[in-house]
Amino acid sequence: MTKEEYVLLKIIIFCSSKSDEISDSGKALLTTEFHRYSRLLLNHLQAKYGDASGAVRYSQILSVMEAMIYYTQKAKEFYIYISTTEQSPPHSTMALLDQIII
């Protein structure tokens, strides 16, 4: 991934409006910017690699973004789970998991 592709991908990720904590007007603004930078990345790749190859490269880069978002969400869920089990008595969830796994 080139520096240009990386920078545009980071901007696209930052403009993803998946958070529930963002206002509707903020989500609308981020969605507009998301589409703007997505088009910019696609146009850049098509200018550099040609129409078909640029579109393929674009889909590959977006696949990386989707994977990053997916694994970030899973890491967040795991962190929340661990933080709740650490606050629970030792005989609760962790003991149940030990019984299930063993």
GROMACS .gro file of C-alpha atoms in nm:
model
  102
    1MET     CA    1   0.000   0.000   0.000
    2THR     CA    2   0.142   0.336  -0.099
    3LYS     CA    3   0.158   0.632   0.136
    4GLU     CA    4  -0.119   0.805  -0.060
    5GLU     CA    5  -0.346   0.500  -0.037
    6TYR     CA    6  -0.270   0.465   0.334
    7VAL     CA    7  -0.349   0.829   0.411
    8LEU     CA    8  -0.674   0.819   0.215
    9LEU     CA    9  -0.772   0.491   0.383
   10LYS     CA   10  -0.709   0.642   0.727
   11ILE     CA   11  -0.928   0.942   0.639
   12ILE     CA   12  -1.202   0.709   0.513
   13ILE     CA   13  -1.184   0.507   0.836
   14PHE     CA   14  -1.202   0.821   1.050
   15CYS     CA   15  -1.506   0.933   0.851
   16SER     CA   16  -1.694   0.607   0.913
   17SER     CA   17  -2.009   0.705   1.101
   18LYS     CA   18  -2.064   0.378   1.290
   19SER     CA   19  -2.065   0.531   1.639
   20ASP     CA   20  -2.391   0.583   1.824
   21GLU     CA   21  -2.236   0.872   2.013
   22ILE     CA   22  -2.223   1.101   1.707
   23SER     CA   23  -2.514   1.338   1.643
   24ASP     CA   24  -2.724   1.301   1.328
   25SER     CA   25  -2.576   1.618   1.178
   26GLY     CA   26  -2.227   1.490   1.260
   27LYS     CA   27  -2.306   1.156   1.096
   28ALA     CA   28  -2.433   1.335   0.786
   29LEU     CA   29  -2.114   1.540   0.764
   30LEU     CA   30  -1.896   1.232   0.812
   31THR     CA   31  -2.095   1.040   0.551
   32THR     CA   32  -2.043   1.322   0.300
   33GLU     CA   33  -1.670   1.324   0.369
   34PHE     CA   34  -1.658   0.942   0.361
   35HIS     CA   35  -1.804   0.943   0.010
   36ARG     CA   36  -1.580   1.229  -0.101
   37TYR     CA   37  -1.259   1.057   0.006
   38SER     CA   38  -1.379   0.718  -0.119
   39ARG     CA   39  -1.432   0.869  -0.464
   40LEU     CA   40  -1.095   1.042  -0.440
   41LEU     CA   41  -0.924   0.711  -0.361
   42LEU     CA   42  -1.104   0.534  -0.646
   43ASN     CA   43  -1.017   0.811  -0.892
   44HIS     CA   44  -0.654   0.809  -0.777
   45LEU     CA   45  -0.627   0.432  -0.818
   46GLN     CA   46  -0.794   0.434  -1.160
   47ALA     CA   47  -0.564   0.713  -1.278
   48LYS     CA   48  -0.262   0.520  -1.154
   49TYR     CA   49  -0.356   0.162  -1.253
   50GLY     CA   50  -0.628   0.202  -1.516
   51ASP     CA   51  -1.004   0.170  -1.480
   52ALA     CA   52  -1.037  -0.205  -1.418
   53SER     CA   53  -0.716  -0.259  -1.220
   54GLY     CA   54  -0.781   0.056  -1.017
   55ALA     CA   55  -1.129  -0.066  -0.927
   56VAL     CA   56  -0.987  -0.403  -0.820
   57ARG     CA   57  -0.722  -0.231  -0.607
   58TYR     CA   58  -0.993  -0.009  -0.456
   59SER     CA   59  -1.199  -0.313  -0.353
   60GLN     CA   60  -0.889  -0.474  -0.200
   61ILE     CA   61  -0.815  -0.163   0.004
   62LEU     CA   62  -1.176  -0.140   0.122
   63SER     CA   63  -1.155  -0.506   0.224
   64VAL     CA   64  -0.862  -0.413   0.447
   65MET     CA   65  -1.074  -0.137   0.599
   66GLU     CA   66  -1.365  -0.373   0.666
   67ALA     CA   67  -1.131  -0.625   0.828
   68MET     CA   68  -0.979  -0.353   1.047
   69ILE     CA   69  -1.323  -0.236   1.157
   70TYR     CA   70  -1.437  -0.594   1.226
   71TYR     CA   71  -1.134  -0.683   1.437
   72THR     CA   72  -1.144  -0.352   1.621
   73GLN     CA   73  -1.507  -0.421   1.714
   74LYS     CA   74  -1.418  -0.773   1.832
   75ALA     CA   75  -1.129  -0.638   2.041
   76LYS     CA   76  -1.363  -0.381   2.195
   77GLU     CA   77  -1.619  -0.652   2.278
   78PHE     CA   78  -1.346  -0.868   2.432
   79TYR     CA   79  -1.218  -0.576   2.640
   80ILE     CA   80  -1.570  -0.504   2.768
   81TYR     CA   81  -1.623  -0.872   2.848
   82ILE     CA   82  -1.293  -0.898   3.037
   83SER     CA   83  -1.358  -0.577   3.230
   84THR     CA   84  -1.701  -0.702   3.340
   85THR     CA   85  -1.571  -1.044   3.445
   86GLU     CA   86  -1.291  -0.888   3.649
   87GLN     CA   87  -1.554  -0.702   3.850
   88SER     CA   88  -1.765  -1.015   3.903
   89PRO     CA   89  -1.712  -1.266   4.183
   90PRO     CA   90  -1.479  -1.552   4.082
   91HIS     CA   91  -1.759  -1.809   4.094
   92SER     CA   92  -1.971  -1.643   3.826
   93THR     CA   93  -1.893  -1.621   3.456
   94MET     CA   94  -1.531  -1.736   3.464
   95ALA     CA   95  -1.616  -2.048   3.667
   96LEU     CA   96  -1.896  -2.128   3.426
   97LEU     CA   97  -1.661  -2.086   3.130
   98ASP     CA   98  -1.404  -2.309   3.300
   99GLN     CA   99  -1.669  -2.578   3.344
  100ILE     CA  100  -1.778  -2.551   2.982
  101ILE     CA  101  -1.427  -2.552   2.837
  102ILE     CA  102  -1.284  -2.823   3.066
   0.00000   0.00000   0.00000
